[in-house]
mmCIF file of C-alpha atoms in Angstrom:
data_model
loop_
_atom_site.group_PDB
_atom_site.id
_atom_site.type_symbol
_atom_site.label_atom_id
_atom_site.label_comp_id
_atom_site.label_asym_id
_atom_site.label_seq_id
_atom_site.Cartn_x
_atom_site.Cartn_y
_atom_site.Cartn_z
ATOM 1 C CA GLU I 1 14.382 -10.338 9.970
ATOM 2 C CA VAL I 2 13.969 -7.408 12.431
ATOM 3 C CA MET I 3 10.293 -7.744 12.012
ATOM 4 C CA GLU I 4 10.234 -11.251 12.783
ATOM 5 C CA THR I 5 12.105 -11.217 16.367
ATOM 6 C CA ARG I 6 10.122 -8.042 17.322
ATOM 7 C CA VAL I 7 6.917 -8.009 15.344
ATOM 8 C CA PRO I 8 3.945 -10.605 16.910
ATOM 9 C CA PRO I 9 3.124 -13.689 13.980
ATOM 10 C CA ILE I 10 -0.610 -12.396 14.254
ATOM 11 C CA VAL I 11 0.172 -8.998 13.444
ATOM 12 C CA ARG I 12 2.703 -10.099 10.732
ATOM 13 C CA GLU I 13 1.231 -12.367 9.049
ATOM 14 C CA TYR I 14 -0.311 -9.922 7.459
ATOM 15 C CA TYR I 15 2.956 -8.423 5.883
ATOM 16 C CA ARG I 16 4.444 -11.681 4.730
ATOM 17 C CA GLY I 17 1.516 -14.054 3.632
ATOM 18 C CA GLY I 18 -0.563 -14.744 0.739
ATOM 19 C CA ALA I 19 -4.030 -15.673 -0.423
ATOM 20 C CA ASP I 20 -5.338 -19.623 -0.164
ATOM 21 C CA ASN I 21 -1.855 -21.576 -0.722
ATOM 22 C CA GLU I 22 0.183 -18.633 -1.595
ATOM 23 C CA ILE I 23 1.124 -19.776 -5.128
ATOM 24 C CA THR I 24 0.826 -16.930 -6.911
ATOM 25 C CA LEU I 25 3.121 -15.285 -3.914
ATOM 26 C CA ARG I 26 5.866 -18.453 -4.522
ATOM 27 C CA ASP I 27 5.403 -17.531 -8.546
ATOM 28 C CA ASN I 28 6.309 -14.014 -7.392
ATOM 29 C CA VAL I 29 9.300 -15.109 -5.738
ATOM 30 C CA GLU I 30 10.583 -17.160 -8.697
ATOM 31 C CA ALA I 31 10.144 -14.949 -11.260
ATOM 32 C CA PHE I 32 12.108 -12.061 -9.608
ATOM 33 C CA ARG I 33 14.610 -14.822 -9.766
ATOM 34 C CA ARG I 34 14.376 -15.495 -12.878
ATOM 35 C CA GLU I 35 15.160 -12.747 -14.437
ATOM 36 C CA ARG I 36 18.766 -11.798 -15.569
ATOM 37 C CA PHE I 37 20.665 -8.376 -16.444
ATOM 38 C CA LYS I 38 22.270 -8.450 -19.549
ATOM 39 C CA PRO I 39 25.579 -6.916 -19.617
ATOM 40 C CA ARG I 40 27.315 -5.184 -22.449
ATOM 41 C CA SER I 41 31.397 -5.271 -22.574
ATOM 42 C CA GLY I 42 33.662 -3.663 -25.246
ATOM 43 C CA VAL I 43 32.746 -0.359 -24.088
ATOM 44 C CA ARG I 44 34.355 2.544 -22.001
ATOM 45 C CA LEU I 45 32.611 4.367 -19.271
ATOM 46 C CA GLU I 46 33.273 7.461 -17.512
ATOM 47 C CA SER I 47 30.722 7.092 -15.327
ATOM 48 C CA VAL I 48 28.215 4.735 -13.942
ATOM 49 C CA THR I 49 24.904 6.006 -11.945
ATOM 50 C CA MET I 50 21.184 4.461 -12.234
ATOM 51 C CA CYS I 51 19.218 7.664 -11.975
ATOM 52 C CA THR I 52 16.388 7.905 -14.067
ATOM 53 C CA GLU I 53 12.948 9.736 -14.676
ATOM 54 C CA MET I 54 9.495 8.410 -13.685
ATOM 55 C CA LEU I 55 6.543 11.029 -14.648
ATOM 56 C CA GLY I 56 8.919 14.105 -14.536
ATOM 57 C CA HIS I 57 11.198 13.226 -11.274
ATOM 58 C CA GLU I 58 14.676 11.902 -11.268
ATOM 59 C CA ILE I 59 15.120 9.592 -8.491
ATOM 60 C CA ASP I 60 18.469 8.636 -8.305
ATOM 61 C CA PHE I 61 17.646 4.688 -8.362
ATOM 62 C CA PRO I 62 15.179 2.914 -10.685
ATOM 63 C CA VAL I 63 13.025 1.628 -7.953
ATOM 64 C CA ILE I 64 9.930 3.497 -6.630
ATOM 65 C CA ALA I 65 8.746 2.722 -2.561
ATOM 66 C CA GLY I 66 4.707 1.287 -3.674
ATOM 67 C CA PRO I 67 1.443 1.600 -1.243
ATOM 68 C CA ILE I 68 1.760 -0.948 1.139
ATOM 69 C CA GLY I 69 -2.091 -0.779 4.059
ATOM 70 C CA SER I 70 -1.170 0.075 7.613
ATOM 71 C CA PRO I 71 2.887 0.599 8.100
ATOM 72 C CA ARG I 72 1.859 2.321 11.308
ATOM 73 C CA MET I 73 1.137 -1.418 12.811
ATOM 74 C CA LEU I 74 4.653 -2.364 12.058
ATOM 75 C CA TRP I 75 6.496 1.000 13.979
ATOM 76 C CA PRO I 76 5.354 3.964 15.351
ATOM 77 C CA ARG I 77 3.775 6.280 12.006
ATOM 78 C CA GLY I 78 5.279 4.270 10.086
ATOM 79 C CA GLU I 79 4.355 5.941 6.706
ATOM 80 C CA ALA I 80 5.722 9.046 8.021
ATOM 81 C CA VAL I 81 8.946 7.426 9.139
ATOM 82 C CA ALA I 82 8.535 5.360 5.044
ATOM 83 C CA ALA I 83 8.554 9.088 3.531
ATOM 84 C CA LYS I 84 11.747 10.409 4.830
ATOM 85 C CA ALA I 85 13.508 6.790 4.148
ATOM 86 C CA ALA I 86 12.554 6.882 0.099
ATOM 87 C CA SER I 87 13.379 10.279 0.356
ATOM 88 C CA GLU I 88 16.615 10.067 1.490
ATOM 89 C CA ALA I 89 17.604 7.227 -0.796
ATOM 90 C CA GLY I 90 16.406 9.826 -3.777
ATOM 91 C CA THR I 91 13.545 8.374 -5.237
ATOM 92 C CA ILE I 92 9.645 8.011 -5.194
ATOM 93 C CA CYS I 93 7.221 7.143 -2.045
ATOM 94 C CA ALA I 94 3.704 6.044 -2.806
ATOM 95 C CA LEU I 95 0.970 5.559 0.428
ATOM 96 C CA SER I 96 -2.035 3.647 0.227
ATOM 97 C CA THR I 97 -5.552 4.677 1.155
ATOM 98 C CA LEU I 98 -5.089 2.884 4.026
ATOM 99 C CA THR I 99 -2.837 3.325 6.375
ATOM 100 C CA GLY I 100 -2.884 4.890 9.823
ATOM 101 C CA THR I 101 -0.988 8.823 9.107
ATOM 102 C CA ASP I 102 -2.475 11.300 7.715
ATOM 103 C CA LEU I 103 -1.247 12.080 4.359
ATOM 104 C CA GLU I 104 -0.309 15.731 5.304
ATOM 105 C CA GLU I 105 1.739 15.016 7.561
ATOM 106 C CA VAL I 106 3.888 11.769 5.261
ATOM 107 C CA LYS I 107 4.340 14.489 2.945
ATOM 108 C CA VAL I 108 5.999 17.088 5.140
ATOM 109 C CA ALA I 109 8.013 13.906 6.321
ATOM 110 C CA SER I 110 9.843 13.803 2.285
ATOM 111 C CA ASN I 111 11.676 15.710 0.593
ATOM 112 C CA GLY I 112 11.114 13.999 -2.536
ATOM 113 C CA PRO I 113 7.909 13.637 -4.506
ATOM 114 C CA CYS I 114 5.298 11.661 -3.098
ATOM 115 C CA TRP I 115 2.570 9.861 -4.895
ATOM 116 C CA PHE I 116 -1.493 8.525 -3.728
ATOM 117 C CA GLN I 117 -2.907 5.512 -4.222
ATOM 118 C CA LEU I 118 -6.739 5.648 -3.923
ATOM 119 C CA TYR I 119 -9.256 3.232 -2.937
ATOM 120 C CA LEU I 120 -12.738 4.001 -3.596
ATOM 121 C CA ILE I 121 -13.257 2.848 0.353
ATOM 122 C CA GLY I 122 -16.587 4.976 1.929
ATOM 123 C CA GLY I 123 -17.515 6.052 -1.007
ATOM 124 C CA GLU I 124 -17.327 8.655 -4.366
ATOM 125 C CA ALA I 125 -18.017 11.430 -1.557
ATOM 126 C CA ILE I 126 -15.307 10.149 0.418
ATOM 127 C CA ALA I 127 -12.580 9.767 -2.200
ATOM 128 C CA ALA I 128 -13.187 13.080 -3.765
ATOM 129 C CA ARG I 129 -12.384 14.417 -0.315
ATOM 130 C CA SER I 130 -9.166 12.506 -0.186
ATOM 131 C CA ILE I 131 -8.351 12.790 -3.617
ATOM 132 C CA GLU I 132 -8.412 17.011 -2.730
ATOM 133 C CA ARG I 133 -6.612 16.671 0.338
ATOM 134 C CA ALA I 134 -3.893 14.796 -1.723
ATOM 135 C CA LYS I 135 -4.046 17.271 -4.628
ATOM 136 C CA LYS I 136 -3.652 20.014 -1.383
ATOM 137 C CA SER I 137 -0.544 18.373 0.151
ATOM 138 C CA GLY I 138 1.292 18.133 -3.524
ATOM 139 C CA TYR I 139 1.027 14.473 -3.633
ATOM 140 C CA SER I 140 2.101 14.089 -7.767
ATOM 141 C CA ALA I 141 0.472 11.309 -9.474
ATOM 142 C CA LEU I 142 -2.550 9.957 -8.418
ATOM 143 C CA ILE I 143 -2.569 5.922 -8.552
ATOM 144 C CA LEU I 144 -5.683 3.418 -8.936
ATOM 145 C CA THR I 145 -5.764 0.387 -8.168
ATOM 146 C CA ILE I 146 -7.767 -2.177 -10.107
ATOM 147 C CA ASP I 147 -7.397 -5.654 -9.243
ATOM 148 C CA THR I 148 -9.045 -5.920 -5.415
ATOM 149 C CA ALA I 149 -11.996 -6.777 -7.152
ATOM 150 C CA VAL I 150 -12.658 -10.233 -5.326
ATOM 151 C CA PRO I 151 -9.715 -9.230 -1.731
ATOM 152 C CA GLY I 152 -7.670 -12.059 -1.311
ATOM 153 C CA ASN I 153 -8.327 -15.656 1.090
ATOM 154 C CA ARG I 154 -5.954 -15.045 3.076
ATOM 155 C CA ALA I 155 -5.896 -18.609 4.927
ATOM 156 C CA HIS I 156 -2.658 -19.050 6.914
ATOM 157 C CA HIS I 157 -4.082 -15.560 8.299
ATOM 158 C CA GLU I 158 -7.552 -16.584 8.995
ATOM 159 C CA TRP I 159 -6.249 -19.481 10.665
ATOM 160 C CA MET I 160 -3.902 -17.454 13.335
ATOM 161 C CA GLY I 161 -7.120 -15.890 13.849
ATOM 162 C CA ALA I 162 -7.046 -13.024 12.124
ATOM 163 C CA SER I 163 -10.578 -11.504 12.035
ATOM 164 C CA ARG I 164 -10.749 -12.458 16.086
ATOM 165 C CA ALA I 165 -7.762 -10.516 16.431
ATOM 166 C CA ILE I 166 -9.658 -7.306 14.894
ATOM 167 C CA ASN I 167 -12.764 -7.690 14.850
ATOM 168 C CA GLY I 168 -13.389 -9.831 17.871
ATOM 169 C CA THR I 169 -15.176 -9.668 21.761
ATOM 170 C CA PRO I 170 -13.065 -8.075 24.141
ATOM 171 C CA ILE I 171 -12.762 -12.214 25.303
ATOM 172 C CA GLN I 172 -11.542 -13.410 21.991
ATOM 173 C CA LYS I 173 -8.955 -10.670 22.195
ATOM 174 C CA LEU I 174 -7.678 -11.085 25.254
ATOM 175 C CA GLN I 175 -6.162 -14.315 23.478
ATOM 176 C CA PHE I 176 -3.609 -13.463 21.517
ATOM 177 C CA ALA I 177 -2.366 -11.308 25.443
ATOM 178 C CA PRO I 178 0.182 -14.193 25.621
ATOM 179 C CA GLN I 179 1.674 -14.177 22.346
ATOM 180 C CA MET I 180 1.734 -10.660 22.578
ATOM 181 C CA LEU I 181 3.664 -10.180 25.589
ATOM 182 C CA ARG I 182 6.259 -11.828 24.331
ATOM 183 C CA TYR I 183 7.323 -8.693 22.161
ATOM 184 C CA ASN I 184 7.257 -6.069 24.482
ATOM 185 C CA SER I 185 9.513 -3.528 22.482
ATOM 186 C CA TRP I 186 6.713 -3.186 19.700
ATOM 187 C CA LEU I 187 3.778 -3.882 22.153
ATOM 188 C CA LYS I 188 4.827 -0.470 23.905
ATOM 189 C CA SER I 189 5.140 1.411 21.048
ATOM 190 C CA HIS I 190 1.991 0.500 19.534
ATOM 191 C CA TYR I 191 0.667 1.644 22.254
ATOM 192 C CA SER I 192 2.277 4.385 23.175
ATOM 193 C CA ASP I 193 1.014 5.411 19.083
ATOM 194 C CA GLY I 194 -2.334 5.258 20.231
ATOM 195 C CA GLY I 195 -2.654 1.394 19.815
ATOM 196 C CA MET I 196 -5.813 -0.107 16.749
ATOM 197 C CA MET I 197 -4.563 2.466 14.362
ATOM 198 C CA GLN I 198 -7.424 4.112 12.176
ATOM 199 C CA PHE I 199 -7.506 4.587 8.614
ATOM 200 C CA ARG I 200 -6.922 8.364 8.529
ATOM 201 C CA ASN I 201 -7.117 9.086 5.022
ATOM 202 C CA VAL I 202 -10.610 7.664 4.588
ATOM 203 C CA ILE I 203 -12.877 10.429 6.665
ATOM 204 C CA ARG I 204 -16.610 10.131 6.771
ATOM 205 C CA ASP I 205 -19.255 12.302 6.284
ATOM 206 C CA ASP I 206 -19.080 12.342 10.165
ATOM 207 C CA GLY I 207 -15.325 14.502 9.941
ATOM 208 C CA THR I 208 -14.441 11.034 11.465
ATOM 209 C CA PRO I 209 -11.694 8.540 10.461
ATOM 210 C CA MET I 210 -12.716 5.469 9.594
ATOM 211 C CA PRO I 211 -11.808 2.378 12.276
ATOM 212 C CA TYR I 212 -9.576 -0.432 11.638
ATOM 213 C CA THR I 213 -11.238 -3.531 10.532
ATOM 214 C CA ASP I 214 -11.057 -6.137 8.361
ATOM 215 C CA ILE I 215 -12.074 -4.397 4.820
ATOM 216 C CA GLY I 216 -12.955 -6.883 2.648
ATOM 217 C CA THR I 217 -16.963 -6.265 2.138
ATOM 218 C CA GLN I 218 -15.543 -2.263 1.088
ATOM 219 C CA LEU I 219 -13.465 -3.419 -1.300
ATOM 220 C CA ARG I 220 -15.705 -5.271 -3.009
ATOM 221 C CA ALA I 221 -18.455 -2.335 -2.879
ATOM 222 C CA SER I 222 -16.002 0.285 -4.143
ATOM 223 C CA ALA I 223 -14.202 -1.767 -6.841
ATOM 224 C CA ILE I 224 -12.450 0.879 -9.285
ATOM 225 C CA THR I 225 -13.655 0.550 -12.769
ATOM 226 C CA TRP I 226 -13.277 2.244 -16.280
ATOM 227 C CA GLU I 227 -16.117 3.955 -15.638
ATOM 228 C CA HIS I 228 -14.692 5.546 -12.710
ATOM 229 C CA LEU I 229 -11.766 7.412 -14.419
ATOM 230 C CA PRO I 230 -13.010 10.425 -15.833
ATOM 231 C CA TRP I 231 -14.431 11.789 -12.322
ATOM 232 C CA ILE I 232 -11.589 10.432 -11.115
ATOM 233 C CA ARG I 233 -9.662 12.675 -13.596
ATOM 234 C CA ASN I 234 -11.823 15.830 -13.415
ATOM 235 C CA ILE I 235 -10.899 15.953 -10.051
ATOM 236 C CA TRP I 236 -7.118 15.196 -9.869
ATOM 237 C CA ASP I 237 -7.160 17.864 -12.866
ATOM 238 C CA GLU I 238 -5.723 16.731 -16.675
ATOM 239 C CA ASP I 239 -2.580 18.112 -16.375
ATOM 240 C CA ARG I 240 -1.371 15.999 -12.895
ATOM 241 C CA PRO I 241 -0.137 11.797 -13.620
ATOM 242 C CA ILE I 242 -2.811 9.002 -13.550
ATOM 243 C CA ILE I 243 -1.405 6.052 -12.804
ATOM 244 C CA ILE I 244 -3.569 1.837 -13.119
ATOM 245 C CA LYS I 245 -2.435 -0.234 -10.200
ATOM 246 C CA GLY I 246 -2.627 -4.134 -11.430
ATOM 247 C CA VAL I 247 -2.769 -4.678 -14.880
ATOM 248 C CA GLN I 248 -1.537 -8.481 -15.596
ATOM 249 C CA CYS I 249 -3.256 -8.529 -19.376
ATOM 250 C CA VAL I 250 -1.934 -7.262 -22.687
ATOM 251 C CA GLU I 251 -6.164 -6.701 -23.017
ATOM 252 C CA ASP I 252 -6.290 -4.153 -19.630
ATOM 253 C CA ALA I 253 -2.614 -2.212 -20.933
ATOM 254 C CA GLN I 254 -4.045 -0.798 -23.686
ATOM 255 C CA LEU I 255 -7.380 -0.177 -21.943
ATOM 256 C CA ALA I 256 -5.735 1.881 -20.107
ATOM 257 C CA VAL I 257 -3.917 4.029 -22.682
ATOM 258 C CA GLU I 258 -7.363 4.277 -24.243
ATOM 259 C CA HIS I 259 -9.164 6.031 -20.727
ATOM 260 C CA GLY I 260 -5.819 8.354 -20.226
ATOM 261 C CA ALA I 261 -2.525 6.546 -17.762
ATOM 262 C CA ASP I 262 -0.318 8.133 -17.896
ATOM 263 C CA ALA I 263 1.819 4.875 -16.255
ATOM 264 C CA ILE I 264 1.219 1.416 -15.525
ATOM 265 C CA VAL I 265 2.239 -0.847 -12.623
ATOM 266 C CA VAL I 266 1.898 -4.697 -13.163
ATOM 267 C CA SER I 267 0.888 -6.441 -10.718
ATOM 268 C CA ASN I 268 -1.475 -9.054 -8.592
ATOM 269 C CA HIS I 269 -1.574 -7.672 -5.448
ATOM 270 C CA GLY I 270 1.785 -9.232 -4.417
ATOM 271 C CA GLY I 271 -0.361 -12.464 -4.634
ATOM 272 C CA ARG I 272 -2.417 -11.766 -2.123
#
């Protein structure tokens, strides 16, 4: 509700929408609605707690803040704000590669454990630098996303003009001005935070961050495969956990185990 009243439609659709006719997105929502707890009766408990352990971390409740792309488009330094909130809630924050705040700043903002989600955007050398930065900054686990070899066809977002808003000419971008001006609070905070964000955790060979752009082509060219795991593990260290995100079948779960994964995330990328 806050996002709908504060953020322009062309921006918030990035976070709301799914691929094609959004069948998988709706299936995901229905899957959660079908789940039920199994209460047990006839017992006496001195206390009740939701605390649990995840990859060596004690957390206050069994929900983790997963990696989401570009929160800085919603709120100034949004990734750092989210990391602080997650740590105050007593849980883990996972940071996406494709975010607009330096991973070092995000870790400093958090008083709890942080995990780093890795894409190979820009190639292996650039990814290796990101891994080293995450390791040096104190991120305790690395998440490898394997379900984006083909980017989702975000049909509704494209119908709204997403490509023109991101990569269009100045005249094409100007067409969105009436929409933006109706959301004055977002507009002011967006530009006070530097305007269109850069991907601060994808540092190119010339030392500059990758500009914000449609990353569909880059994702197709940089899909993580099982063959990437040995060199990623070598950089990340044997003793630090690696999580495989995007597992959707038993066969891939077994392959994750065979390739030394410490955990998996069952995910279809949110139906996106």
